[in-house]
Amino acid sequence: MRKAHIVLAVGALLPASVACSFIHPWGNVRAVKSDAPLMQGANVPADVQAVLENKCADCHSDNTKWPAYSRLAPGSWLMERDVHEGREHLNMSQWESFDQDTKIDLLGNLAIAHLFHLKQQ
C-alpha cells in the first residue's frame, strides 16, 4: 500500500472514530457516577472487599475507571456494552437497594463465579 493511501485512510478513519465516540448505543453509562462505598451494608471481609474493588468494580459498580483507549469508537462501544451488562447483573453501588433474597442470590453467584475463576487458573 502506498504512503498516500495510508495517510488518506488514517485521515478519514480518525475523525470518523472521534465523531462516533459521541454515540452511545447502550445509553451513556459514563454519565452514571457514584461515590457510594461498594457493597455498603454488607458484612464482607476486608480481603474480599479489596478483590471486589480491584477486580470487579469497573464493570459492576458506578465507580468505573475508564482507560484512555476506551474513548474512541468502536472500542468505546465494546467497553460501554460490557459495563452496561455488568451493571445489569450486579451493581455493587446499589447494594442497599436490594431485598434480602436478592442479596443472598447475588452473594451465591459471586461465590460460584470466584470458584470458576480459581479453577480456570
Short mmCIF file of N, CA and C in Angstrom, two decimals:
data_model
loop_
_atom_site.label_atom_id
_atom_site.label_comp_id
_atom_site.label_asym_id
_atom_site.label_seq_id
_atom_site.Cartn_x
_atom_site.Cartn_y
_atom_site.Cartn_z
N MET A 1 0.85 -1.17 0.00
CA MET A 1 0.00 0.00 0.00
C MET A 1 0.90 1.24 0.00
N ARG A 2 0.55 2.17 -0.77
CA ARG A 2 1.37 3.38 -0.85
C ARG A 2 1.14 4.28 0.36
N LYS A 3 2.13 5.10 0.61
CA LYS A 3 2.07 6.02 1.76
C LYS A 3 0.85 6.94 1.67
N ALA A 4 0.51 7.40 0.49
CA ALA A 4 -0.64 8.30 0.31
C ALA A 4 -1.94 7.61 0.71
N HIS A 5 -2.05 6.30 0.42
CA HIS A 5 -3.26 5.56 0.80
C HIS A 5 -3.39 5.44 2.32
N ILE A 6 -2.26 5.22 2.97
CA ILE A 6 -2.26 5.10 4.43
C ILE A 6 -2.65 6.43 5.06
N VAL A 7 -2.08 7.50 4.59
CA VAL A 7 -2.39 8.83 5.12
C VAL A 7 -3.87 9.15 4.90
N LEU A 8 -4.37 8.81 3.73
CA LEU A 8 -5.78 9.05 3.42
C LEU A 8 -6.69 8.22 4.33
N ALA A 9 -6.34 6.95 4.54
CA ALA A 9 -7.16 6.08 5.40
C ALA A 9 -7.18 6.59 6.83
N VAL A 10 -6.02 6.93 7.38
CA VAL A 10 -5.95 7.45 8.75
C VAL A 10 -6.68 8.79 8.83
N GLY A 11 -6.51 9.61 7.81
CA GLY A 11 -7.19 10.91 7.79
C GLY A 11 -8.70 10.80 7.75
N ALA A 12 -9.22 9.72 7.21
CA ALA A 12 -10.67 9.51 7.16
C ALA A 12 -11.18 8.77 8.39
N LEU A 13 -10.43 7.77 8.86
CA LEU A 13 -10.90 6.93 9.97
C LEU A 13 -10.83 7.63 11.32
N LEU A 14 -9.81 8.41 11.57
CA LEU A 14 -9.67 9.07 12.87
C LEU A 14 -10.82 10.04 13.16
N PRO A 15 -11.17 10.94 12.25
CA PRO A 15 -12.32 11.81 12.53
C PRO A 15 -13.64 11.04 12.64
N ALA A 16 -13.78 9.98 11.87
CA ALA A 16 -14.99 9.16 11.96
C ALA A 16 -15.08 8.49 13.32
N SER A 17 -13.95 8.00 13.82
CA SER A 17 -13.92 7.36 15.14
C SER A 17 -14.25 8.37 16.24
N VAL A 18 -13.69 9.56 16.15
CA VAL A 18 -13.97 10.60 17.14
C VAL A 18 -15.45 10.97 17.10
N ALA A 19 -16.00 11.14 15.92
CA ALA A 19 -17.42 11.51 15.80
C ALA A 19 -18.32 10.41 16.34
N CYS A 20 -17.99 9.17 16.06
CA CYS A 20 -18.82 8.05 16.53
C CYS A 20 -18.71 7.85 18.04
N SER A 21 -17.67 8.38 18.66
CA SER A 21 -17.50 8.24 20.10
C SER A 21 -18.58 8.98 20.89
N PHE A 22 -19.28 9.89 20.24
CA PHE A 22 -20.36 10.61 20.91
C PHE A 22 -21.68 9.85 20.83
N ILE A 23 -21.68 8.72 20.16
CA ILE A 23 -22.86 7.87 20.06
C ILE A 23 -22.73 6.80 21.14
N HIS A 24 -23.79 6.61 21.91
CA HIS A 24 -23.78 5.63 23.00
C HIS A 24 -24.94 4.65 22.81
N PRO A 25 -24.70 3.54 22.09
CA PRO A 25 -25.79 2.60 21.80
C PRO A 25 -26.46 2.00 23.04
N TRP A 26 -25.76 1.91 24.16
CA TRP A 26 -26.34 1.32 25.38
C TRP A 26 -26.64 2.39 26.42
N GLY A 27 -26.84 3.60 26.00
CA GLY A 27 -27.04 4.70 26.93
C GLY A 27 -25.68 5.21 27.37
N ASN A 28 -25.65 6.39 27.92
CA ASN A 28 -24.38 6.96 28.33
C ASN A 28 -24.02 6.46 29.73
N VAL A 29 -23.45 5.25 29.79
CA VAL A 29 -23.10 4.65 31.08
C VAL A 29 -21.98 5.42 31.77
N ARG A 30 -21.25 6.23 31.01
CA ARG A 30 -20.19 7.03 31.61
C ARG A 30 -20.75 8.15 32.50
N ALA A 31 -21.97 8.58 32.21
CA ALA A 31 -22.58 9.68 32.96
C ALA A 31 -23.00 9.26 34.36
N VAL A 32 -23.16 7.96 34.58
CA VAL A 32 -23.58 7.46 35.90
C VAL A 32 -22.34 7.35 36.76
N LYS A 33 -22.33 8.09 37.85
CA LYS A 33 -21.17 8.10 38.75
C LYS A 33 -21.67 8.12 40.18
N SER A 34 -21.01 7.39 41.04
CA SER A 34 -21.40 7.33 42.44
C SER A 34 -20.15 7.27 43.31
N ASP A 35 -20.22 7.93 44.43
CA ASP A 35 -19.13 7.84 45.40
C ASP A 35 -19.49 6.92 46.55
N ALA A 36 -20.62 6.23 46.43
CA ALA A 36 -21.06 5.32 47.49
C ALA A 36 -20.08 4.17 47.61
N PRO A 37 -19.79 3.76 48.84
CA PRO A 37 -18.91 2.61 49.03
C PRO A 37 -19.55 1.36 48.42
N LEU A 38 -18.71 0.49 47.87
CA LEU A 38 -19.23 -0.74 47.28
C LEU A 38 -19.75 -1.67 48.35
N MET A 39 -20.85 -2.31 48.04
CA MET A 39 -21.46 -3.31 48.93
C MET A 39 -21.77 -2.72 50.30
N GLN A 40 -22.17 -1.45 50.33
CA GLN A 40 -22.45 -0.77 51.59
C GLN A 40 -23.53 -1.53 52.36
N GLY A 41 -23.25 -1.82 53.61
CA GLY A 41 -24.18 -2.55 54.46
C GLY A 41 -23.95 -4.04 54.44
N ALA A 42 -23.09 -4.53 53.56
CA ALA A 42 -22.79 -5.96 53.51
C ALA A 42 -21.66 -6.27 54.49
N ASN A 43 -21.73 -7.44 55.08
CA ASN A 43 -20.69 -7.88 56.01
C ASN A 43 -19.70 -8.71 55.21
N VAL A 44 -18.75 -8.02 54.57
CA VAL A 44 -17.78 -8.67 53.69
C VAL A 44 -16.40 -8.51 54.29
N PRO A 45 -15.63 -9.61 54.39
CA PRO A 45 -14.26 -9.49 54.91
C PRO A 45 -13.43 -8.51 54.09
N ALA A 46 -12.47 -7.87 54.73
CA ALA A 46 -11.66 -6.83 54.09
C ALA A 46 -10.94 -7.34 52.85
N ASP A 47 -10.42 -8.58 52.90
CA ASP A 47 -9.69 -9.09 51.73
C ASP A 47 -10.63 -9.34 50.56
N VAL A 48 -11.84 -9.77 50.84
CA VAL A 48 -12.83 -9.97 49.78
C VAL A 48 -13.26 -8.62 49.22
N GLN A 49 -13.46 -7.65 50.09
CA GLN A 49 -13.82 -6.30 49.66
C GLN A 49 -12.75 -5.73 48.74
N ALA A 50 -11.49 -5.96 49.05
CA ALA A 50 -10.39 -5.47 48.22
C ALA A 50 -10.42 -6.11 46.84
N VAL A 51 -10.70 -7.40 46.77
CA VAL A 51 -10.79 -8.09 45.48
C VAL A 51 -11.96 -7.52 44.67
N LEU A 52 -13.10 -7.33 45.31
CA LEU A 52 -14.27 -6.78 44.61
C LEU A 52 -13.96 -5.39 44.05
N GLU A 53 -13.29 -4.57 44.83
CA GLU A 53 -12.97 -3.22 44.38
C GLU A 53 -11.93 -3.21 43.27
N ASN A 54 -10.94 -4.10 43.35
CA ASN A 54 -9.86 -4.11 42.36
C ASN A 54 -10.19 -4.87 41.08
N LYS A 55 -10.99 -5.93 41.19
CA LYS A 55 -11.23 -6.79 40.03
C LYS A 55 -12.63 -6.66 39.44
N CYS A 56 -13.60 -6.24 40.22
CA CYS A 56 -15.00 -6.30 39.76
C CYS A 56 -15.66 -4.93 39.58
N ALA A 57 -15.16 -3.94 40.30
CA ALA A 57 -15.86 -2.66 40.39
C ALA A 57 -15.98 -1.93 39.06
N ASP A 58 -15.02 -2.08 38.17
CA ASP A 58 -15.08 -1.32 36.91
C ASP A 58 -16.30 -1.69 36.08
N CYS A 59 -16.74 -2.93 36.13
CA CYS A 59 -17.92 -3.33 35.36
C CYS A 59 -19.18 -3.48 36.22
N HIS A 60 -19.01 -3.68 37.52
CA HIS A 60 -20.15 -3.98 38.38
C HIS A 60 -20.42 -2.91 39.43
N SER A 61 -20.12 -1.65 39.10
CA SER A 61 -20.45 -0.56 40.01
C SER A 61 -20.55 0.73 39.20
N ASP A 62 -20.92 1.79 39.89
CA ASP A 62 -20.97 3.11 39.26
C ASP A 62 -19.64 3.84 39.41
N ASN A 63 -18.61 3.14 39.86
CA ASN A 63 -17.28 3.72 40.08
C ASN A 63 -16.30 3.28 39.00
N THR A 64 -16.74 3.17 37.78
CA THR A 64 -15.90 2.68 36.68
C THR A 64 -14.74 3.62 36.41
N LYS A 65 -13.55 3.04 36.28
CA LYS A 65 -12.36 3.79 35.86
C LYS A 65 -12.19 3.49 34.38
N TRP A 66 -12.39 4.49 33.54
CA TRP A 66 -12.33 4.32 32.09
C TRP A 66 -10.91 4.54 31.60
N PRO A 67 -10.28 3.54 30.98
CA PRO A 67 -8.93 3.73 30.44
C PRO A 67 -8.96 4.66 29.23
N ALA A 68 -7.83 5.24 28.92
CA ALA A 68 -7.75 6.20 27.81
C ALA A 68 -8.19 5.59 26.49
N TYR A 69 -7.85 4.33 26.26
CA TYR A 69 -8.20 3.71 24.98
C TYR A 69 -9.69 3.45 24.82
N SER A 70 -10.46 3.67 25.87
CA SER A 70 -11.91 3.45 25.78
C SER A 70 -12.65 4.69 25.29
N ARG A 71 -11.94 5.70 24.86
CA ARG A 71 -12.56 6.95 24.44
C ARG A 71 -12.97 6.98 22.97
N LEU A 72 -12.36 6.13 22.15
CA LEU A 72 -12.64 6.17 20.71
C LEU A 72 -13.46 4.96 20.27
N ALA A 73 -14.45 5.22 19.42
CA ALA A 73 -15.26 4.15 18.85
C ALA A 73 -14.43 3.40 17.81
N PRO A 74 -14.67 2.15 17.61
CA PRO A 74 -15.71 1.31 18.18
C PRO A 74 -15.33 0.67 19.52
N GLY A 75 -14.08 0.88 19.98
CA GLY A 75 -13.66 0.32 21.26
C GLY A 75 -14.50 0.84 22.42
N SER A 76 -14.88 2.10 22.37
CA SER A 76 -15.70 2.68 23.44
C SER A 76 -17.05 1.97 23.52
N TRP A 77 -17.60 1.60 22.37
CA TRP A 77 -18.90 0.90 22.36
C TRP A 77 -18.78 -0.47 23.02
N LEU A 78 -17.69 -1.18 22.74
CA LEU A 78 -17.50 -2.50 23.33
C LEU A 78 -17.38 -2.41 24.85
N MET A 79 -16.60 -1.45 25.33
CA MET A 79 -16.45 -1.30 26.79
C MET A 79 -17.74 -0.84 27.44
N GLU A 80 -18.45 0.10 26.81
CA GLU A 80 -19.72 0.57 27.37
C GLU A 80 -20.74 -0.56 27.42
N ARG A 81 -20.74 -1.42 26.41
CA ARG A 81 -21.65 -2.57 26.43
C ARG A 81 -21.32 -3.50 27.58
N ASP A 82 -20.04 -3.79 27.78
CA ASP A 82 -19.63 -4.68 28.87
C ASP A 82 -20.01 -4.09 30.23
N VAL A 83 -19.81 -2.80 30.42
CA VAL A 83 -20.16 -2.15 31.69
C VAL A 83 -21.68 -2.15 31.87
N HIS A 84 -22.41 -1.86 30.82
CA HIS A 84 -23.88 -1.87 30.88
C HIS A 84 -24.38 -3.25 31.31
N GLU A 85 -23.87 -4.30 30.68
CA GLU A 85 -24.30 -5.66 31.02
C GLU A 85 -23.85 -6.04 32.43
N GLY A 86 -22.64 -5.64 32.82
CA GLY A 86 -22.16 -5.95 34.16
C GLY A 86 -23.02 -5.31 35.23
N ARG A 87 -23.40 -4.06 35.02
CA ARG A 87 -24.26 -3.37 36.00
C ARG A 87 -25.66 -3.97 36.03
N GLU A 88 -26.14 -4.50 34.90
CA GLU A 88 -27.45 -5.14 34.90
C GLU A 88 -27.45 -6.40 35.77
N HIS A 89 -26.35 -7.15 35.76
CA HIS A 89 -26.26 -8.38 36.55
C HIS A 89 -26.03 -8.09 38.03
N LEU A 90 -25.16 -7.13 38.30
CA LEU A 90 -24.85 -6.75 39.69
C LEU A 90 -24.24 -5.36 39.69
N ASN A 91 -24.89 -4.44 40.38
CA ASN A 91 -24.32 -3.12 40.58
C ASN A 91 -24.04 -2.97 42.07
N MET A 92 -22.77 -3.12 42.44
CA MET A 92 -22.40 -3.09 43.86
C MET A 92 -22.61 -1.73 44.49
N SER A 93 -22.77 -0.68 43.68
CA SER A 93 -23.04 0.66 44.22
C SER A 93 -24.47 0.76 44.73
N GLN A 94 -25.33 -0.15 44.32
CA GLN A 94 -26.74 -0.11 44.73
C GLN A 94 -27.10 -1.26 45.66
N TRP A 95 -26.12 -1.79 46.36
CA TRP A 95 -26.31 -2.96 47.21
C TRP A 95 -27.44 -2.77 48.22
N GLU A 96 -27.51 -1.62 48.85
CA GLU A 96 -28.52 -1.40 49.89
C GLU A 96 -29.94 -1.40 49.34
N SER A 97 -30.10 -1.18 48.05
CA SER A 97 -31.45 -1.15 47.46
C SER A 97 -32.01 -2.53 47.19
N PHE A 98 -31.18 -3.58 47.28
CA PHE A 98 -31.64 -4.94 47.01
C PHE A 98 -32.34 -5.52 48.23
N ASP A 99 -33.37 -6.33 47.99
CA ASP A 99 -34.01 -7.01 49.12
C ASP A 99 -33.12 -8.18 49.58
N GLN A 100 -33.45 -8.75 50.73
CA GLN A 100 -32.61 -9.77 51.36
C GLN A 100 -32.43 -11.00 50.46
N ASP A 101 -33.49 -11.46 49.82
CA ASP A 101 -33.39 -12.64 48.94
C ASP A 101 -32.46 -12.37 47.75
N THR A 102 -32.56 -11.19 47.18
CA THR A 102 -31.69 -10.83 46.05
C THR A 102 -30.24 -10.78 46.51
N LYS A 103 -29.99 -10.22 47.68
CA LYS A 103 -28.62 -10.17 48.20
C LYS A 103 -28.05 -11.57 48.39
N ILE A 104 -28.85 -12.49 48.91
CA ILE A 104 -28.39 -13.87 49.11
C ILE A 104 -28.07 -14.51 47.76
N ASP A 105 -28.95 -14.33 46.78
CA ASP A 105 -28.70 -14.88 45.44
C ASP A 105 -27.42 -14.30 44.83
N LEU A 106 -27.24 -12.99 44.96
CA LEU A 106 -26.06 -12.36 44.38
C LEU A 106 -24.78 -12.83 45.06
N LEU A 107 -24.80 -12.97 46.37
CA LEU A 107 -23.62 -13.47 47.08
C LEU A 107 -23.30 -14.90 46.67
N GLY A 108 -24.33 -15.72 46.48
CA GLY A 108 -24.12 -17.08 45.99
C GLY A 108 -23.51 -17.08 44.60
N ASN A 109 -24.00 -16.21 43.73
CA ASN A 109 -23.44 -16.11 42.38
C ASN A 109 -21.99 -15.63 42.41
N LEU A 110 -21.67 -14.71 43.32
CA LEU A 110 -20.29 -14.25 43.46
C LEU A 110 -19.38 -15.40 43.88
N ALA A 111 -19.84 -16.22 44.80
CA ALA A 111 -19.04 -17.36 45.26
C ALA A 111 -18.81 -18.35 44.12
N ILE A 112 -19.85 -18.62 43.35
CA ILE A 112 -19.72 -19.55 42.22
C ILE A 112 -18.76 -18.99 41.18
N ALA A 113 -18.89 -17.70 40.87
CA ALA A 113 -18.01 -17.07 39.88
C ALA A 113 -16.55 -17.12 40.36
N HIS A 114 -16.35 -16.89 41.64
CA HIS A 114 -15.00 -16.92 42.21
C HIS A 114 -14.40 -18.32 42.07
N LEU A 115 -15.18 -19.35 42.41
CA LEU A 115 -14.69 -20.72 42.30
C LEU A 115 -14.37 -21.06 40.84
N PHE A 116 -15.21 -20.62 39.91
CA PHE A 116 -14.98 -20.88 38.50
C PHE A 116 -13.67 -20.24 38.04
N HIS A 117 -13.42 -19.00 38.46
CA HIS A 117 -12.18 -18.33 38.07
C HIS A 117 -10.96 -18.99 38.70
N LEU A 118 -11.09 -19.49 39.93
CA LEU A 118 -9.97 -20.19 40.54
C LEU A 118 -9.66 -21.46 39.77
N LYS A 119 -10.69 -22.16 39.32
CA LYS A 119 -10.49 -23.41 38.59
C LYS A 119 -9.83 -23.15 37.24
N GLN A 120 -10.08 -21.98 36.64
CA GLN A 120 -9.51 -21.64 35.34
C GLN A 120 -8.02 -21.31 35.44
N GLN A 121 -7.53 -20.98 36.62
CA GLN A 121 -6.11 -20.58 36.78
C GLN A 121 -5.20 -21.74 36.82
#
